[in-house]
Amino acid sequence: MEPILKIENLKTSFMTSNGEVQAVRGVSFTVEKGEIVGLVGESGSGKSVTSMSILKLLADTARIKEGKILFEGEDLTQYSRAQMRKIRGGKISMIFQDPMSSLNPLIPVGKQVAEMIREHHREKSKEEIKKEVLELFARVRIPEPEKRYRSFPHEFSGGMRQRVMIAMALANRPDLLIADEPTTALDVTIQDQILKQLRELKKEYGTSIIFITHDLGVVAELCDRVVVLYGGLVMEEATIYDIFENPKHPYTLGLLASIPALDQDKSRRLKPIPGSPPDMTKPPQGCPFAPRCPYARVVCGRELPEMTEVAEDHRSRCWLLSPDAPDENNPFRKNGRAGEERRESHE
Ligand code: SF4
C-alpha cells in the first residue's frame, strides 16, 4: 500500500536580513496509513518547519526550495492557496503547543469548532453541526458539553483548551493529524490523558499522526516509528523498538542518555548533550553533529554521510556505520548492539 504521506528531499529556507536560514536541508520520510510517527529533535532541528511546510503555514519569508510533499499521491508543494485551504482542517489537521494562541478569545469554543465543520461542509444544517460538536466534546471528554459549548477559552484550564483543539482537529475526520508538541505545556497527568486520546483516535478512525516532540519518553508511549532530526536533516529513522534497543546514531544516543529512568540511581546525574545546534545561516558542510559528537573523526567535519540502511525499517546517517570506519572508539562495533553499555560509554 502507498504511504499516506511521502516527503522527498524537502528543503525549506527563510530569507532574513542575516542571510538565508536553511532550516530544512533535504528531509525525506514516509507516514503509513494508521501509523504514528514521532518527529524528534532539539529546538532548531527542523521538525516544526517540516510540519509547517506540509500545510504551507510558513512565514512570508519562507520558501520551499526543493522537494516533494506527496499526500495521498498528490504533491502539496504544487497546490494553490485555495487548494491548501480545502486540505487544512479537512484531510489534514494540526494541533499546536499553545491552544490559547490558536483559539479566538472572543468567540465561544463551541462556535469555533462548529465553524471548522461549516467551512468544509456547507451542506450541513446548523442543528446537525451543533450535534456533531457536542458529540466531539463528549468524545474528547469535555464534561457537560452543552454548557461548555457556550464557554469562552479563558474559562477553560490548559488541558481542557487542548481538548477543544483536539476536537477542532478531529471535526472533519482528518486522514492525517499533525500534533506539534501538544503536551509540552501540560502537567504529566493531563499529558497522559491527551496521549491516550490520540492512541484511541488512531485505533478508532485509523488516523495517521505525526507527533512532534523533543521528549523521547512521550515518543516511547505513543509512536510506532521515530524520525530523529538534527541540523535540518534526518539523522536516524527506525521503529520504536529499534530506536530504544539498538540506536545507531551518536545524537540518538545522546538524547537517550538524557532521559531519566525510574530505576536509575538517584545520585547519577542526567547527561545533557554538550554544545548547541549549528547556525543554519552557515550550515556545516560535513556532519552537523560533528562539533558535539564524542566519536567525531576528520571525515565527519569534511563530508556529510549518506543515510545507511542498518536493518529492515532502520536507517541512520553516520560515518561510524561505514564498512571502512575503524573499530577503535566506535560505539557500534563493540558487541553489534547499542544498549546500555554504549549509552554509558557515551557518558
Ligand atoms: Fe559523530 Fe561523525 Fe557520526 Fe556525525 S558522522 S554523528 S560526527 S561520528
mmCIF file of C-alpha atoms and ligand atoms in Angstrom:
data_model
loop_
_atom_site.group_PDB
_atom_site.id
_atom_site.type_symbol
_atom_site.label_atom_id
_atom_site.label_comp_id
_atom_site.label_asym_id
_atom_site.label_seq_id
_atom_site.Cartn_x
_atom_site.Cartn_y
_atom_site.Cartn_z
ATOM 1 C CA MET A 1 0.000 0.000 0.000
ATOM 2 C CA GLU A 2 1.192 3.553 -0.809
ATOM 3 C CA PRO A 3 2.068 5.613 2.296
ATOM 4 C CA ILE A 4 -0.435 8.362 3.092
ATOM 5 C CA LEU A 5 2.426 10.902 3.233
ATOM 6 C CA LYS A 6 5.746 10.742 1.461
ATOM 7 C CA ILE A 7 8.216 13.597 1.884
ATOM 8 C CA GLU A 8 11.066 13.577 -0.611
ATOM 9 C CA ASN A 9 14.188 15.720 -0.217
ATOM 10 C CA LEU A 10 12.322 18.685 1.297
ATOM 11 C CA LYS A 11 14.338 21.905 1.534
ATOM 12 C CA THR A 12 12.790 24.937 3.254
ATOM 13 C CA SER A 13 14.652 28.193 3.936
ATOM 14 C CA PHE A 14 13.901 31.569 5.497
ATOM 15 C CA MET A 15 15.223 34.702 3.805
ATOM 16 C CA THR A 16 16.315 37.029 6.623
ATOM 17 C CA SER A 17 18.406 40.199 6.902
ATOM 18 C CA ASN A 18 21.241 37.942 8.188
ATOM 19 C CA GLY A 19 21.045 35.770 5.080
ATOM 20 C CA GLU A 20 19.331 32.502 4.173
ATOM 21 C CA VAL A 21 18.451 30.295 7.148
ATOM 22 C CA GLN A 22 18.451 26.741 5.766
ATOM 23 C CA ALA A 23 16.038 25.290 8.325
ATOM 24 C CA VAL A 24 15.256 22.066 6.429
ATOM 25 C CA ARG A 25 18.012 20.794 4.133
ATOM 26 C CA GLY A 26 16.753 17.641 2.447
ATOM 27 C CA VAL A 27 14.323 15.774 4.697
ATOM 28 C CA SER A 28 12.733 12.535 3.452
ATOM 29 C CA PHE A 29 10.398 10.196 5.341
ATOM 30 C CA THR A 30 7.040 8.469 4.984
ATOM 31 C CA VAL A 31 3.925 8.016 7.113
ATOM 32 C CA GLU A 32 1.801 4.913 6.538
ATOM 33 C CA LYS A 33 -1.957 4.798 6.955
ATOM 34 C CA GLY A 34 -2.880 4.481 10.655
ATOM 35 C CA GLU A 35 0.726 4.958 11.767
ATOM 36 C CA ILE A 36 2.003 7.325 14.488
ATOM 37 C CA VAL A 37 5.391 8.755 13.556
ATOM 38 C CA GLY A 38 7.391 10.754 16.103
ATOM 39 C CA LEU A 39 9.478 13.663 14.744
ATOM 40 C CA VAL A 40 12.151 14.155 17.383
ATOM 41 C CA GLY A 41 14.939 16.671 17.867
ATOM 42 C CA GLU A 42 16.051 19.743 19.799
ATOM 43 C CA SER A 43 14.801 23.260 19.034
ATOM 44 C CA GLY A 44 16.116 24.324 15.651
ATOM 45 C CA SER A 45 16.410 20.756 14.323
ATOM 46 C CA GLY A 46 13.816 21.448 11.600
ATOM 47 C CA LYS A 47 10.900 19.405 12.951
ATOM 48 C CA SER A 48 8.339 22.228 13.212
ATOM 49 C CA VAL A 49 9.406 23.801 9.892
ATOM 50 C CA THR A 50 8.955 20.383 8.239
ATOM 51 C CA SER A 51 5.403 20.111 9.593
ATOM 52 C CA MET A 52 4.557 23.736 8.730
ATOM 53 C CA SER A 53 5.842 23.057 5.189
ATOM 54 C CA ILE A 54 3.355 20.176 4.839
ATOM 55 C CA LEU A 55 0.440 22.557 5.487
ATOM 56 C CA LYS A 56 2.168 25.591 3.929
ATOM 57 C CA LEU A 57 1.692 27.510 7.166
ATOM 58 C CA LEU A 58 5.059 29.195 6.806
ATOM 59 C CA ALA A 59 6.018 32.842 7.361
ATOM 60 C CA ASP A 60 6.131 35.100 4.294
ATOM 61 C CA THR A 61 9.929 34.988 4.400
ATOM 62 C CA ALA A 62 9.955 31.192 3.965
ATOM 63 C CA ARG A 63 10.444 29.322 0.679
ATOM 64 C CA ILE A 64 10.044 25.646 -0.093
ATOM 65 C CA LYS A 65 13.083 25.495 -2.349
ATOM 66 C CA GLU A 66 13.089 21.871 -3.401
ATOM 67 C CA GLY A 67 11.435 18.522 -2.869
ATOM 68 C CA LYS A 68 8.001 16.936 -2.905
ATOM 69 C CA ILE A 69 5.320 16.512 -0.242
ATOM 70 C CA LEU A 70 3.168 13.693 -1.595
ATOM 71 C CA PHE A 71 -0.119 13.411 0.307
ATOM 72 C CA GLU A 72 -2.319 10.566 -0.966
ATOM 73 C CA GLY A 73 -0.147 10.655 -4.090
ATOM 74 C CA GLU A 74 -0.601 14.408 -4.802
ATOM 75 C CA ASP A 75 2.254 16.879 -4.452
ATOM 76 C CA LEU A 76 1.161 19.583 -1.986
ATOM 77 C CA THR A 77 4.082 21.842 -2.983
ATOM 78 C CA GLN A 78 2.213 22.402 -6.272
ATOM 79 C CA TYR A 79 -1.140 23.238 -4.613
ATOM 80 C CA SER A 80 -2.589 26.751 -4.834
ATOM 81 C CA ARG A 81 -3.688 28.724 -1.735
ATOM 82 C CA ALA A 82 -7.323 27.797 -2.401
ATOM 83 C CA GLN A 83 -6.477 24.077 -2.684
ATOM 84 C CA MET A 84 -4.488 24.251 0.562
ATOM 85 C CA ARG A 85 -7.401 25.933 2.362
ATOM 86 C CA LYS A 86 -9.570 22.916 1.475
ATOM 87 C CA ILE A 87 -6.977 20.459 2.772
ATOM 88 C CA ARG A 88 -6.262 22.292 6.068
ATOM 89 C CA GLY A 89 -8.728 21.328 8.773
ATOM 90 C CA GLY A 90 -10.210 18.818 6.332
ATOM 91 C CA LYS A 91 -7.964 15.941 5.279
ATOM 92 C CA ILE A 92 -5.005 17.249 7.315
ATOM 93 C CA SER A 93 -5.374 18.910 10.727
ATOM 94 C CA MET A 94 -2.912 20.327 13.173
ATOM 95 C CA ILE A 95 -2.763 20.729 16.955
ATOM 96 C CA PHE A 96 -0.359 23.340 18.283
ATOM 97 C CA GLN A 97 1.558 23.547 21.553
ATOM 98 C CA ASP A 98 -0.276 26.630 22.834
ATOM 99 C CA PRO A 99 -4.055 26.307 22.371
ATOM 100 C CA MET A 100 -4.624 29.851 23.669
ATOM 101 C CA SER A 101 -2.843 31.326 20.655
ATOM 102 C CA SER A 102 -4.920 29.168 18.264
ATOM 103 C CA LEU A 103 -8.356 29.880 19.781
ATOM 104 C CA ASN A 104 -10.162 33.183 19.321
ATOM 105 C CA PRO A 105 -10.622 34.597 22.881
ATOM 106 C CA LEU A 106 -13.816 36.477 21.858
ATOM 107 C CA ILE A 107 -15.814 33.547 20.434
ATOM 108 C CA PRO A 108 -17.335 30.659 22.449
ATOM 109 C CA VAL A 109 -15.374 27.446 21.851
ATOM 110 C CA GLY A 110 -18.409 25.531 20.555
ATOM 111 C CA LYS A 111 -18.934 28.093 17.805
ATOM 112 C CA GLN A 112 -15.257 27.907 16.826
ATOM 113 C CA VAL A 113 -15.430 24.124 16.362
ATOM 114 C CA ALA A 114 -18.760 24.493 14.530
ATOM 115 C CA GLU A 115 -17.147 26.975 12.142
ATOM 116 C CA MET A 116 -14.466 24.428 11.299
ATOM 117 C CA ILE A 117 -17.155 21.910 10.288
ATOM 118 C CA ARG A 118 -19.200 24.517 8.358
ATOM 119 C CA GLU A 119 -16.078 25.586 6.392
ATOM 120 C CA HIS A 120 -15.791 22.090 4.902
ATOM 121 C CA HIS A 121 -19.496 21.040 4.900
ATOM 122 C CA ARG A 122 -21.685 23.918 3.734
ATOM 123 C CA GLU A 123 -24.491 21.414 3.091
ATOM 124 C CA LYS A 124 -24.946 20.628 6.827
ATOM 125 C CA SER A 125 -27.631 22.448 8.847
ATOM 126 C CA LYS A 126 -26.879 24.480 11.983
ATOM 127 C CA GLU A 127 -28.544 21.832 14.183
ATOM 128 C CA GLU A 128 -26.610 18.975 12.582
ATOM 129 C CA ILE A 129 -23.329 20.813 13.124
ATOM 130 C CA LYS A 130 -24.101 21.652 16.762
ATOM 131 C CA LYS A 131 -24.972 17.992 17.402
ATOM 132 C CA GLU A 132 -21.616 16.954 15.907
ATOM 133 C CA VAL A 133 -19.742 19.479 18.057
ATOM 134 C CA LEU A 134 -21.426 18.178 21.224
ATOM 135 C CA GLU A 135 -20.528 14.616 20.226
ATOM 136 C CA LEU A 136 -16.924 15.696 19.639
ATOM 137 C CA PHE A 137 -16.779 17.390 23.059
ATOM 138 C CA ALA A 138 -18.062 14.203 24.664
ATOM 139 C CA ARG A 139 -15.583 12.217 22.562
ATOM 140 C CA VAL A 140 -12.600 14.191 23.918
ATOM 141 C CA ARG A 141 -14.109 14.045 27.435
ATOM 142 C CA ILE A 142 -15.071 17.674 27.933
ATOM 143 C CA PRO A 143 -17.614 17.482 30.794
ATOM 144 C CA GLU A 144 -21.103 18.999 30.329
ATOM 145 C CA PRO A 145 -20.703 19.557 26.560
ATOM 146 C CA GLU A 146 -23.956 21.561 26.196
ATOM 147 C CA LYS A 147 -22.882 24.084 28.852
ATOM 148 C CA ARG A 148 -19.255 24.177 27.700
ATOM 149 C CA TYR A 149 -20.353 24.864 24.090
ATOM 150 C CA ARG A 150 -21.057 28.461 25.141
ATOM 151 C CA SER A 151 -17.889 28.925 27.271
ATOM 152 C CA PHE A 152 -15.013 31.164 26.220
ATOM 153 C CA PRO A 153 -11.390 29.897 26.025
ATOM 154 C CA HIS A 154 -10.329 31.754 29.205
ATOM 155 C CA GLU A 155 -12.933 29.755 31.174
ATOM 156 C CA PHE A 156 -11.052 26.501 30.431
ATOM 157 C CA SER A 157 -7.892 25.076 32.013
ATOM 158 C CA GLY A 158 -4.830 24.445 29.779
ATOM 159 C CA GLY A 159 -5.675 20.724 29.450
ATOM 160 C CA MET A 160 -9.334 21.451 28.595
ATOM 161 C CA ARG A 161 -8.299 24.024 25.976
ATOM 162 C CA GLN A 162 -6.052 21.411 24.403
ATOM 163 C CA ARG A 163 -9.061 19.034 24.300
ATOM 164 C CA VAL A 164 -11.013 21.732 22.442
ATOM 165 C CA MET A 165 -8.131 21.923 19.956
ATOM 166 C CA ILE A 166 -8.213 18.134 19.528
ATOM 167 C CA ALA A 167 -11.997 18.302 18.994
ATOM 168 C CA MET A 168 -11.428 21.004 16.362
ATOM 169 C CA ALA A 169 -8.680 18.983 14.689
ATOM 170 C CA LEU A 170 -10.967 15.931 14.572
ATOM 171 C CA ALA A 171 -14.020 17.849 13.405
ATOM 172 C CA ASN A 172 -13.697 16.729 9.796
ATOM 173 C CA ARG A 173 -12.199 13.274 10.450
ATOM 174 C CA PRO A 174 -8.744 14.053 9.042
ATOM 175 C CA ASP A 175 -6.651 11.336 7.404
ATOM 176 C CA LEU A 176 -3.514 12.929 8.848
ATOM 177 C CA LEU A 177 -3.145 14.763 12.149
ATOM 178 C CA ILE A 178 -0.019 16.791 12.897
ATOM 179 C CA ALA A 179 0.469 17.370 16.617
ATOM 180 C CA ASP A 180 3.229 19.913 17.330
ATOM 181 C CA GLU A 181 4.354 19.451 20.961
ATOM 182 C CA PRO A 182 0.695 19.349 22.116
ATOM 183 C CA THR A 183 1.534 18.181 25.646
ATOM 184 C CA THR A 184 4.671 20.214 26.407
ATOM 185 C CA ALA A 185 2.870 22.909 28.424
ATOM 186 C CA LEU A 186 0.669 20.434 30.343
ATOM 187 C CA ASP A 187 1.292 18.594 33.600
ATOM 188 C CA VAL A 188 2.024 14.862 33.378
ATOM 189 C CA THR A 189 -1.469 13.614 34.342
ATOM 190 C CA ILE A 190 -3.148 15.722 31.654
ATOM 191 C CA GLN A 191 -0.347 14.796 29.233
ATOM 192 C CA ASP A 192 -1.131 11.127 29.817
ATOM 193 C CA GLN A 193 -4.847 11.680 29.118
ATOM 194 C CA ILE A 194 -4.117 13.537 25.855
ATOM 195 C CA LEU A 195 -1.749 10.770 24.679
ATOM 196 C CA LYS A 196 -4.423 8.199 25.487
ATOM 197 C CA GLN A 197 -6.914 10.099 23.338
ATOM 198 C CA LEU A 198 -4.504 10.232 20.409
ATOM 199 C CA ARG A 199 -3.972 6.463 20.680
ATOM 200 C CA GLU A 200 -7.753 5.903 20.706
ATOM 201 C CA LEU A 201 -8.092 8.113 17.646
ATOM 202 C CA LYS A 202 -5.661 6.039 15.686
ATOM 203 C CA LYS A 203 -7.427 2.860 16.761
ATOM 204 C CA GLU A 204 -10.964 4.091 16.137
ATOM 205 C CA TYR A 205 -10.604 6.103 12.919
ATOM 206 C CA GLY A 206 -7.288 4.785 11.533
ATOM 207 C CA THR A 207 -5.937 8.361 11.596
ATOM 208 C CA SER A 208 -2.240 8.733 10.787
ATOM 209 C CA ILE A 209 -0.423 11.031 13.202
ATOM 210 C CA ILE A 210 2.850 12.958 13.074
ATOM 211 C CA PHE A 211 3.785 13.721 16.671
ATOM 212 C CA ILE A 212 6.444 16.405 17.046
ATOM 213 C CA THR A 213 8.371 16.454 20.295
ATOM 214 C CA HIS A 214 11.776 16.788 21.926
ATOM 215 C CA ASP A 215 10.719 14.226 24.559
ATOM 216 C CA LEU A 216 11.699 10.615 23.809
ATOM 217 C CA GLY A 217 9.715 9.477 26.863
ATOM 218 C CA VAL A 218 6.476 10.621 25.198
ATOM 219 C CA VAL A 219 7.572 9.002 21.933
ATOM 220 C CA ALA A 220 8.025 5.665 23.719
ATOM 221 C CA GLU A 221 4.431 5.808 24.956
ATOM 222 C CA LEU A 222 2.802 6.751 21.697
ATOM 223 C CA CYS A 223 4.686 6.204 18.461
ATOM 224 C CA ASP A 224 5.136 3.278 16.071
ATOM 225 C CA ARG A 225 8.162 4.782 14.338
ATOM 226 C CA VAL A 226 10.604 7.613 15.031
ATOM 227 C CA VAL A 227 12.404 10.088 12.766
ATOM 228 C CA VAL A 228 15.279 11.879 14.528
ATOM 229 C CA LEU A 229 16.141 15.290 13.052
ATOM 230 C CA TYR A 230 19.221 17.424 13.598
ATOM 231 C CA GLY A 231 20.570 20.410 11.682
ATOM 232 C CA GLY A 232 17.660 20.249 9.211
ATOM 233 C CA LEU A 233 18.409 16.638 8.237
ATOM 234 C CA VAL A 234 17.152 13.174 9.171
ATOM 235 C CA MET A 235 19.841 11.567 11.344
ATOM 236 C CA GLU A 236 18.074 8.319 12.137
ATOM 237 C CA GLU A 237 14.785 6.627 11.343
ATOM 238 C CA ALA A 238 13.626 3.393 12.962
ATOM 239 C CA THR A 239 10.777 1.521 14.598
ATOM 240 C CA ILE A 240 10.065 2.453 18.198
ATOM 241 C CA TYR A 241 11.627 -0.830 19.333
ATOM 242 C CA ASP A 242 14.872 -0.328 17.381
ATOM 243 C CA ILE A 243 15.351 3.301 18.388
ATOM 244 C CA PHE A 244 15.416 2.324 22.071
ATOM 245 C CA GLU A 245 17.029 -1.115 21.807
ATOM 246 C CA ASN A 246 19.530 -0.586 19.028
ATOM 247 C CA PRO A 247 20.138 3.121 18.332
ATOM 248 C CA LYS A 248 22.744 3.719 15.641
ATOM 249 C CA HIS A 249 23.451 7.437 15.760
ATOM 250 C CA PRO A 250 25.501 9.274 18.409
ATOM 251 C CA TYR A 251 22.858 12.041 18.534
ATOM 252 C CA THR A 252 20.146 9.469 19.312
ATOM 253 C CA LEU A 253 22.438 8.000 21.988
ATOM 254 C CA GLY A 254 22.805 11.490 23.459
ATOM 255 C CA LEU A 255 19.030 12.008 23.520
ATOM 256 C CA LEU A 256 18.532 8.609 25.175
ATOM 257 C CA ALA A 257 21.182 9.324 27.806
ATOM 258 C CA SER A 258 19.289 12.452 28.808
ATOM 259 C CA ILE A 259 16.014 10.631 29.675
ATOM 260 C CA PRO A 260 15.542 9.916 33.381
ATOM 261 C CA ALA A 261 14.729 6.265 34.230
ATOM 262 C CA LEU A 262 12.524 5.172 37.148
ATOM 263 C CA ASP A 263 15.084 2.612 38.337
ATOM 264 C CA GLN A 264 18.032 4.983 37.927
ATOM 265 C CA ASP A 265 20.496 5.526 40.767
ATOM 266 C CA LYS A 266 19.371 8.866 42.243
ATOM 267 C CA SER A 267 22.940 10.061 42.740
ATOM 268 C CA ARG A 268 23.604 9.710 38.994
ATOM 269 C CA ARG A 269 23.110 12.987 37.143
ATOM 270 C CA LEU A 270 21.391 13.176 33.747
ATOM 271 C CA LYS A 271 23.805 13.829 30.922
ATOM 272 C CA PRO A 272 22.931 16.737 28.628
ATOM 273 C CA ILE A 273 24.446 16.836 25.127
ATOM 274 C CA PRO A 274 27.214 19.448 25.375
ATOM 275 C CA GLY A 275 27.301 22.386 22.931
ATOM 276 C CA SER A 276 24.486 23.837 20.869
ATOM 277 C CA PRO A 277 22.872 23.210 17.470
ATOM 278 C CA PRO A 278 24.574 24.659 14.352
ATOM 279 C CA ASP A 279 23.954 28.142 12.956
ATOM 280 C CA MET A 280 21.683 27.391 10.000
ATOM 281 C CA THR A 281 22.730 30.553 8.124
ATOM 282 C CA LYS A 282 26.073 28.750 7.662
ATOM 283 C CA PRO A 283 25.278 25.023 7.967
ATOM 284 C CA PRO A 284 28.387 22.837 8.206
ATOM 285 C CA GLN A 285 29.423 21.030 5.034
ATOM 286 C CA GLY A 286 30.054 17.787 6.932
ATOM 287 C CA CYS A 287 28.002 16.082 9.634
ATOM 288 C CA PRO A 288 26.115 18.852 11.507
ATOM 289 C CA PHE A 289 26.547 16.977 14.801
ATOM 290 C CA ALA A 290 30.372 16.821 14.485
ATOM 291 C CA PRO A 291 31.206 19.725 16.891
ATOM 292 C CA ARG A 292 29.201 17.976 19.671
ATOM 293 C CA CYS A 293 29.904 14.354 18.822
ATOM 294 C CA PRO A 294 32.240 12.396 21.151
ATOM 295 C CA TYR A 295 33.133 10.000 18.290
ATOM 296 C CA ALA A 296 33.795 12.572 15.524
ATOM 297 C CA ARG A 297 36.590 11.820 13.046
ATOM 298 C CA VAL A 298 38.307 14.020 10.469
ATOM 299 C CA VAL A 299 35.981 12.866 7.696
ATOM 300 C CA CYS A 300 32.929 13.939 9.740
ATOM 301 C CA GLY A 301 33.780 17.635 9.505
ATOM 302 C CA ARG A 302 34.598 17.334 5.819
ATOM 303 C CA GLU A 303 31.763 15.316 4.270
ATOM 304 C CA LEU A 304 28.121 14.698 5.064
ATOM 305 C CA PRO A 305 27.468 10.955 5.493
ATOM 306 C CA GLU A 306 24.643 9.378 3.471
ATOM 307 C CA MET A 307 21.736 7.555 5.121
ATOM 308 C CA THR A 308 22.763 3.904 5.623
ATOM 309 C CA GLU A 309 20.314 1.004 5.810
ATOM 310 C CA VAL A 310 21.293 -0.747 9.058
ATOM 311 C CA ALA A 311 18.342 -3.135 9.326
ATOM 312 C CA GLU A 312 14.844 -3.511 7.985
ATOM 313 C CA ASP A 313 12.989 -0.211 8.641
ATOM 314 C CA HIS A 314 16.112 1.270 10.234
ATOM 315 C CA ARG A 315 18.306 3.917 8.575
ATOM 316 C CA SER A 316 20.984 6.137 10.063
ATOM 317 C CA ARG A 317 23.377 8.880 8.860
ATOM 318 C CA CYS A 318 26.803 8.387 10.447
ATOM 319 C CA TRP A 319 30.335 7.696 9.203
ATOM 320 C CA LEU A 320 30.769 5.127 12.005
ATOM 321 C CA LEU A 321 28.371 2.847 10.132
ATOM 322 C CA SER A 322 30.569 2.832 7.041
ATOM 323 C CA PRO A 323 32.290 -0.560 6.486
ATOM 324 C CA ASP A 324 35.645 1.297 6.495
ATOM 325 C CA ALA A 325 35.085 3.022 9.876
ATOM 326 C CA PRO A 326 37.753 1.924 12.412
ATOM 327 C CA ASP A 327 36.727 -0.240 15.382
ATOM 328 C CA GLU A 328 38.595 1.950 17.853
ATOM 329 C CA ASN A 329 36.264 4.278 19.786
ATOM 330 C CA ASN A 330 33.345 3.124 17.612
ATOM 331 C CA PRO A 331 30.308 2.566 19.877
ATOM 332 C CA PHE A 332 28.556 0.494 17.218
ATOM 333 C CA ARG A 333 31.323 -2.084 16.840
ATOM 334 C CA LYS A 334 31.746 -3.295 20.426
ATOM 335 C CA ASN A 335 29.125 -6.000 20.508
ATOM 336 C CA GLY A 336 26.952 -5.267 17.498
ATOM 337 C CA ARG A 337 24.197 -3.799 19.668
ATOM 338 C CA ALA A 338 23.804 -0.313 21.069
ATOM 339 C CA GLY A 339 22.342 -0.889 24.515
ATOM 340 C CA GLU A 340 23.151 0.340 27.992
ATOM 341 C CA GLU A 341 26.847 -0.349 27.605
ATOM 342 C CA ARG A 342 27.087 2.051 24.709
ATOM 343 C CA ARG A 343 24.971 4.715 26.333
ATOM 344 C CA GLU A 344 27.352 4.608 29.294
ATOM 345 C CA SER A 345 30.389 4.825 27.050
ATOM 346 C CA HIS A 346 28.810 7.960 25.546
ATOM 347 C CA GLU A 347 28.707 9.445 29.028
HETATM 348 FE FE1 SF4 B 1 29.557 11.754 15.007
HETATM 349 FE FE2 SF4 B 1 30.853 11.592 12.689
HETATM 350 FE FE3 SF4 B 1 28.713 10.101 13.110
HETATM 351 FE FE4 SF4 B 1 28.471 12.716 12.772
HETATM 352 S S1 SF4 B 1 29.189 11.235 11.255
HETATM 353 S S2 SF4 B 1 27.475 11.507 14.283
HETATM 354 S S3 SF4 B 1 30.296 13.457 13.786
HETATM 355 S S4 SF4 B 1 30.681 10.006 14.206
#
